[in-house]
Amino acid sequence: LEELPTRFANVRVVRVTVSESVRLARIVARGREDATAASARVARPDPAPHHPVDLEIVNDGRLGDACASLVDFLARLGEAARA
């Protein structure tokens, strides 16, 4: 993440988070991993917990709500670029 601004002129960072309980339930519901593997996946650390972000989406609710947040953010970026 630290290298992106040196490689691209206009970088924005969006972090999508979800509570551990919701994440675990979603992983288990997919049925691709057993409970042990799902728990291990949830326990993986955030690779960049202190990196500044331009938008954080808490994805504990409906997928449409998270998508709407991202679309709104991108629309505002587009408007700012045209201004």
Coordinates of C-alpha atoms in Angstrom, one line a residue:
L1 CA 0.0 0.0 0.0
E2 CA 2.8 2.4 0.8
E3 CA 4.2 2.1 -2.8
L4 CA 0.9 2.9 -4.6
P5 CA 1.1 6.7 -4.5
T6 CA 4.6 6.5 -6.1
R7 CA 3.2 4.3 -8.9
F8 CA -0.2 5.9 -9.5
A9 CA -1.1 9.6 -9.5
N10 CA -4.5 9.3 -7.9
V11 CA -4.8 6.6 -5.4
R12 CA -7.7 6.0 -2.9
V13 CA -7.8 3.3 -0.3
V14 CA -11.1 1.6 0.7
R15 CA -11.1 -0.7 3.6
V16 CA -14.0 -3.2 3.9
T17 CA -14.5 -4.6 7.4
V18 CA -16.9 -7.0 8.9
S19 CA -17.3 -8.1 12.5
E20 CA -15.7 -11.5 13.3
S21 CA -19.1 -13.1 14.1
V22 CA -20.6 -12.1 10.8
R23 CA -17.5 -13.0 8.9
L24 CA -17.4 -16.4 10.5
A25 CA -21.1 -17.0 9.9
R26 CA -20.7 -16.1 6.2
I27 CA -17.7 -18.3 5.7
V28 CA -19.4 -21.3 7.4
A29 CA -22.6 -20.7 5.3
R30 CA -20.6 -21.0 2.1
G31 CA -19.8 -24.6 3.1
R32 CA -16.3 -24.6 1.5
E33 CA -14.4 -24.8 4.9
D34 CA -15.0 -26.7 8.1
A35 CA -15.4 -24.8 11.4
T36 CA -11.7 -25.1 12.2
A37 CA -10.5 -23.7 8.9
A38 CA -13.2 -20.9 9.0
S39 CA -12.1 -19.9 12.5
A40 CA -8.4 -19.8 11.3
R41 CA -9.4 -17.6 8.4
V42 CA -11.2 -15.2 10.7
A43 CA -8.2 -15.1 13.0
R44 CA -5.9 -13.9 10.3
P45 CA -4.6 -10.4 11.1
D46 CA -5.4 -7.3 9.0
P47 CA -2.3 -6.8 6.8
A48 CA -2.3 -3.0 7.2
P49 CA -4.4 -2.1 10.3
H50 CA -2.9 1.4 10.7
H51 CA -2.7 2.4 7.0
P52 CA -4.8 5.5 6.4
V53 CA -8.0 5.0 4.4
D54 CA -10.2 7.3 2.3
L55 CA -13.3 5.2 3.1
E56 CA -14.1 2.4 5.5
I57 CA -17.1 0.3 4.7
V58 CA -18.5 -1.8 7.6
N59 CA -20.0 -4.7 5.8
D60 CA -22.1 -6.2 8.6
G61 CA -25.4 -5.6 6.9
R62 CA -26.8 -6.1 3.5
L63 CA -24.5 -6.4 0.5
G64 CA -26.5 -3.7 -1.3
D65 CA -25.8 -1.2 1.5
A66 CA -22.0 -1.8 1.3
C67 CA -22.2 -1.5 -2.5
A68 CA -24.2 1.7 -2.2
S69 CA -21.5 3.2 0.0
L70 CA -18.8 2.3 -2.5
V71 CA -20.8 3.7 -5.4
D72 CA -21.5 6.9 -3.6
F73 CA -17.8 7.3 -2.8
L74 CA -16.8 6.7 -6.4
A75 CA -19.4 9.1 -7.6
R76 CA -18.1 11.8 -5.3
L77 CA -14.6 11.2 -6.6
G78 CA -15.8 11.5 -10.1
E79 CA -17.6 14.8 -9.3
A80 CA -14.5 16.2 -7.7
A81 CA -12.4 15.3 -10.6
R82 CA -14.8 17.1 -13.0
A83 CA -15.0 20.2 -10.9

